[in-house]
mmCIF file of C-alpha atoms in Angstrom:
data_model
loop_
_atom_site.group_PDB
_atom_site.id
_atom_site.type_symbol
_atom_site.label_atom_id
_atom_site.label_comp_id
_atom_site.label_asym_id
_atom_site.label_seq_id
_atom_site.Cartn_x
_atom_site.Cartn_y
_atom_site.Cartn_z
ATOM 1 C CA UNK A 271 0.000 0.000 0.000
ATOM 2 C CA UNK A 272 0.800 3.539 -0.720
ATOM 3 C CA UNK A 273 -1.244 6.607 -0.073
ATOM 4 C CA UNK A 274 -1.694 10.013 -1.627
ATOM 5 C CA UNK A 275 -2.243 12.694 0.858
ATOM 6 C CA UNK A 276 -1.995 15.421 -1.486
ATOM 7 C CA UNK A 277 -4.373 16.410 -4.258
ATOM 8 C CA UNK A 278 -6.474 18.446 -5.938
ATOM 9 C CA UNK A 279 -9.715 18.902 -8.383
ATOM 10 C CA UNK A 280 -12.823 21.050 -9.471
ATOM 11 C CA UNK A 281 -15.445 19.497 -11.070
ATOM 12 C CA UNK A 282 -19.355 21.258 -12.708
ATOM 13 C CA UNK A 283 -22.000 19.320 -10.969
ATOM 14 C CA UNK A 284 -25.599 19.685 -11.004
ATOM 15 C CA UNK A 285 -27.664 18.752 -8.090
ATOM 16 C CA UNK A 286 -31.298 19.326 -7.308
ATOM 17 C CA UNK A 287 -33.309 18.262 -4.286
ATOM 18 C CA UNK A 288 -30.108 16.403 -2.832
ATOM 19 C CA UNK A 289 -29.937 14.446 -6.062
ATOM 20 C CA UNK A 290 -27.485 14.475 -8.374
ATOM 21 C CA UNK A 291 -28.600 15.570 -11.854
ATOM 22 C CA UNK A 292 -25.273 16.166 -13.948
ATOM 23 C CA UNK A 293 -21.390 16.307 -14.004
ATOM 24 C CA UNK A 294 -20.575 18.373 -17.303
ATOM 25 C CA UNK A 295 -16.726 18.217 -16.093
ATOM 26 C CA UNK A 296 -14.610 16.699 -13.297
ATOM 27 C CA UNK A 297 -11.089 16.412 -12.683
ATOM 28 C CA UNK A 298 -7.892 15.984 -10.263
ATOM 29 C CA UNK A 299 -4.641 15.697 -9.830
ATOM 30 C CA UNK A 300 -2.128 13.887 -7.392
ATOM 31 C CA UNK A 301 0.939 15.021 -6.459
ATOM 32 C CA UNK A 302 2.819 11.572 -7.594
ATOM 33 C CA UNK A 303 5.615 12.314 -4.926
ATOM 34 C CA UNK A 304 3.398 12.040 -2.011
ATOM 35 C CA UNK A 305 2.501 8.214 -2.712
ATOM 36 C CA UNK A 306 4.391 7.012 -0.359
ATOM 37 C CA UNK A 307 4.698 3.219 1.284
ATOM 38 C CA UNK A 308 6.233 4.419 4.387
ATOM 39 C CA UNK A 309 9.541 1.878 3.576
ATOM 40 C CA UNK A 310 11.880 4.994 2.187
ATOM 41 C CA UNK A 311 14.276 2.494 -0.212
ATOM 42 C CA UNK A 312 11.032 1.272 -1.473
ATOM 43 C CA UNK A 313 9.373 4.926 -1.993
ATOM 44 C CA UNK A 314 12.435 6.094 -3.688
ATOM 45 C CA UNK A 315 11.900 3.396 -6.517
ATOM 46 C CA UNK A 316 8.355 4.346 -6.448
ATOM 47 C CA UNK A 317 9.351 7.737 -7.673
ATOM 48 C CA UNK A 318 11.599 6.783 -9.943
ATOM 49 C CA UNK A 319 9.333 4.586 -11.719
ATOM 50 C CA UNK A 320 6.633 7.186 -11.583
ATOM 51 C CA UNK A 321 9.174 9.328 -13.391
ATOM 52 C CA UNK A 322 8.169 12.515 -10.783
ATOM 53 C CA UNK A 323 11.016 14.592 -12.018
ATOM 54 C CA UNK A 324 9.404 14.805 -15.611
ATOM 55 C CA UNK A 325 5.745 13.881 -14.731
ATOM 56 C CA UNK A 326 4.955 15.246 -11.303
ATOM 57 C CA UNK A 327 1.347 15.155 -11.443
ATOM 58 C CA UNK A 328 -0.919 11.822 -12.063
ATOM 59 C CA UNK A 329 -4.432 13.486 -13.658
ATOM 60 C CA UNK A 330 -7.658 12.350 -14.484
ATOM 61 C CA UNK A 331 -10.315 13.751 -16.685
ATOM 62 C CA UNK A 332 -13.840 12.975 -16.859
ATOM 63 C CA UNK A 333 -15.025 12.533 -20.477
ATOM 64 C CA UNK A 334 -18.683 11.130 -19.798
ATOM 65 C CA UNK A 335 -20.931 9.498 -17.559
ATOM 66 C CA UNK A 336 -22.724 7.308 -19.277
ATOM 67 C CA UNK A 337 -25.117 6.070 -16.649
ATOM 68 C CA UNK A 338 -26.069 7.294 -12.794
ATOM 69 C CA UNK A 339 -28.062 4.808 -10.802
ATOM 70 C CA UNK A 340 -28.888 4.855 -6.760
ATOM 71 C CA UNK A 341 -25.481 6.047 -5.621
ATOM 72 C CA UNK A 342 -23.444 4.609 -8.423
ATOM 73 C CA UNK A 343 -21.723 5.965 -11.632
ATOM 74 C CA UNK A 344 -20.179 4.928 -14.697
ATOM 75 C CA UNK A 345 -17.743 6.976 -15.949
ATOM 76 C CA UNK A 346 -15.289 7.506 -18.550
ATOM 77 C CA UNK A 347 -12.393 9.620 -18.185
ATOM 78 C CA UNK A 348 -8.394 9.772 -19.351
ATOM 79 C CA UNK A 349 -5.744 9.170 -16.880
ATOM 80 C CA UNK A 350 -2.386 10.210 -17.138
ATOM 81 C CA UNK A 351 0.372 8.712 -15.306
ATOM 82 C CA UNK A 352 4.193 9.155 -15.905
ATOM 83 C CA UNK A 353 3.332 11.247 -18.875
ATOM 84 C CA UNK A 354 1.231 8.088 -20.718
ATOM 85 C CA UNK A 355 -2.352 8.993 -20.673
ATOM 86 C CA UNK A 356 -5.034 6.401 -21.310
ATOM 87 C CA UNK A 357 -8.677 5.776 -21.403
ATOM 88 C CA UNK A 358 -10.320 4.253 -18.676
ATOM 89 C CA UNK A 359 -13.817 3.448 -17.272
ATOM 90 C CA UNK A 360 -15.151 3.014 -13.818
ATOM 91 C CA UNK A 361 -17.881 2.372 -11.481
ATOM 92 C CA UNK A 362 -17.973 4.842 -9.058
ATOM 93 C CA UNK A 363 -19.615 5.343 -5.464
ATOM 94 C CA UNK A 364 -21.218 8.850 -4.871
ATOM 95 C CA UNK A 365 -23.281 10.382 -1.743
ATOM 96 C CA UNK A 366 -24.605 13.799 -1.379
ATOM 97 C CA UNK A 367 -23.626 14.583 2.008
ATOM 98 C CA UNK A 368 -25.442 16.836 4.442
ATOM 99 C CA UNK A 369 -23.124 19.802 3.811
ATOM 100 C CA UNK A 370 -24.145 19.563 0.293
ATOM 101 C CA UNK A 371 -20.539 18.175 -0.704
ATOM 102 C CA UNK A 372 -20.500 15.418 -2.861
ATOM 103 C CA UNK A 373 -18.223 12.577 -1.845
ATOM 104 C CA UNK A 374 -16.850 10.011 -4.525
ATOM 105 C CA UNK A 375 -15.374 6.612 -3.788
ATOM 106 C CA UNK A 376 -14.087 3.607 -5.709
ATOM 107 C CA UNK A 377 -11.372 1.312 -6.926
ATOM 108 C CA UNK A 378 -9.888 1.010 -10.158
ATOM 109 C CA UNK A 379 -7.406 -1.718 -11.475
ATOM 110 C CA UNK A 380 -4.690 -0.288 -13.877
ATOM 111 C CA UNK A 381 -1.781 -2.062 -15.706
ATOM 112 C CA UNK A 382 1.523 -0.079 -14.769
ATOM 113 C CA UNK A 383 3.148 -1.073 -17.851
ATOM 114 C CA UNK A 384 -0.063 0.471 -19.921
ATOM 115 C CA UNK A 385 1.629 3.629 -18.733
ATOM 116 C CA UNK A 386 5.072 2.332 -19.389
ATOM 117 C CA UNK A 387 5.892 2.096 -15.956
ATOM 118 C CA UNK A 388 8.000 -0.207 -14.336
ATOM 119 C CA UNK A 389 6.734 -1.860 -11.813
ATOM 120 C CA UNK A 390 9.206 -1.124 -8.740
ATOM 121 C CA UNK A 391 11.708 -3.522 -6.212
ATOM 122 C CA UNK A 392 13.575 -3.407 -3.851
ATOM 123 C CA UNK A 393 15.723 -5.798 -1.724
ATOM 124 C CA UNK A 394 17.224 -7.468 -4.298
ATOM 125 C CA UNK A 395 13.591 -7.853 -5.902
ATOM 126 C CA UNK A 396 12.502 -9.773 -2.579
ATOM 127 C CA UNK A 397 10.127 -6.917 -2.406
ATOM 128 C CA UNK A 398 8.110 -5.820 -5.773
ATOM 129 C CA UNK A 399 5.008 -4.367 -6.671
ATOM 130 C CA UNK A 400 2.929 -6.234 -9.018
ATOM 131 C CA UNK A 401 2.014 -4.562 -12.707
ATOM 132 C CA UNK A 402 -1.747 -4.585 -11.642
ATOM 133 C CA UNK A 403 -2.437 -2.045 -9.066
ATOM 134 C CA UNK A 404 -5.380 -1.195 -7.637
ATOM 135 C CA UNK A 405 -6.087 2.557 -7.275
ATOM 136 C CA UNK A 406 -8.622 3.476 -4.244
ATOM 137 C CA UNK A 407 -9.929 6.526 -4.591
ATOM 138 C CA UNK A 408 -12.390 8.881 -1.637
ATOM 139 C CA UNK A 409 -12.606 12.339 -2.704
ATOM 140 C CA UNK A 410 -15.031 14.938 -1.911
ATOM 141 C CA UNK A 411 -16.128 17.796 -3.890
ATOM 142 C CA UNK A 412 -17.604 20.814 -2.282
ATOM 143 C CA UNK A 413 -20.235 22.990 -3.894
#
């Protein structure tokens, strides 16, 4: 595992009478640095294979939703990592919260070498990620 702390997004949303009725444009960005495993020889290879001193950002961009149903999504969107940007789709968890925010959660698989990264080791390759990687994702967007 390896968290992002830091990010950022805007998005367009529609919502009336606490339901959600459009999202004409959404997108964020993660500062790829801040993914971090908390083993430092291991997050250093991370970087590296993220290529952060070239590609410092990993972005995604809605491009449609092409259905909404009872707190669930399907979207399709472009996500760049280490500079190779791809499409992808996605189910996606959303709940109008009380504040009026709007709070999106999910998982997505990707292929690391898709985005012609490497996937990294460390300890003589003892340690390793896999080239499947499973992106969880809880964001909220405030209107």
């Amino acid at each position: 595992e390896a968290p992002a702390e830091e990010f950022s997004g805007s998005a367009t949303i529609e919502v009336t009478d606490d339901s959600l009725v459009s999202i004409s444009s959404l997108n964020f960005s993660v500062t790829a640095e801040e993914i971090n495993s908390g083993k430092g020889g291991m997050d250093k290879r991370i970087d590296d294979a993220l290529k952060i001193n070239k590609h410092p950002k990993i972005n995604f961009e809605l491009s449609e939703i092409t259905e909404m149903r009872n707190g669930v999504l399907s979207a399709i969107g472009t996500l760049n990592v280490a500079g190779v940007t791809k499409e992808v789709q996605m189910e996606v968890n959303y709940q109008i919260l009380p504040d009026g925010s709007i709070q999106f959660e999910g998982t997505h698989t990707i292929d690391m070498t898709n985005h012609e990264v490497d996937p990294p080791t460390a300890m003589f390759g003892t340690i390793k990620a896999g080239a499947k990687v499973d992106i969880k994702f809880s964001t909220k967007y405030t209107l």
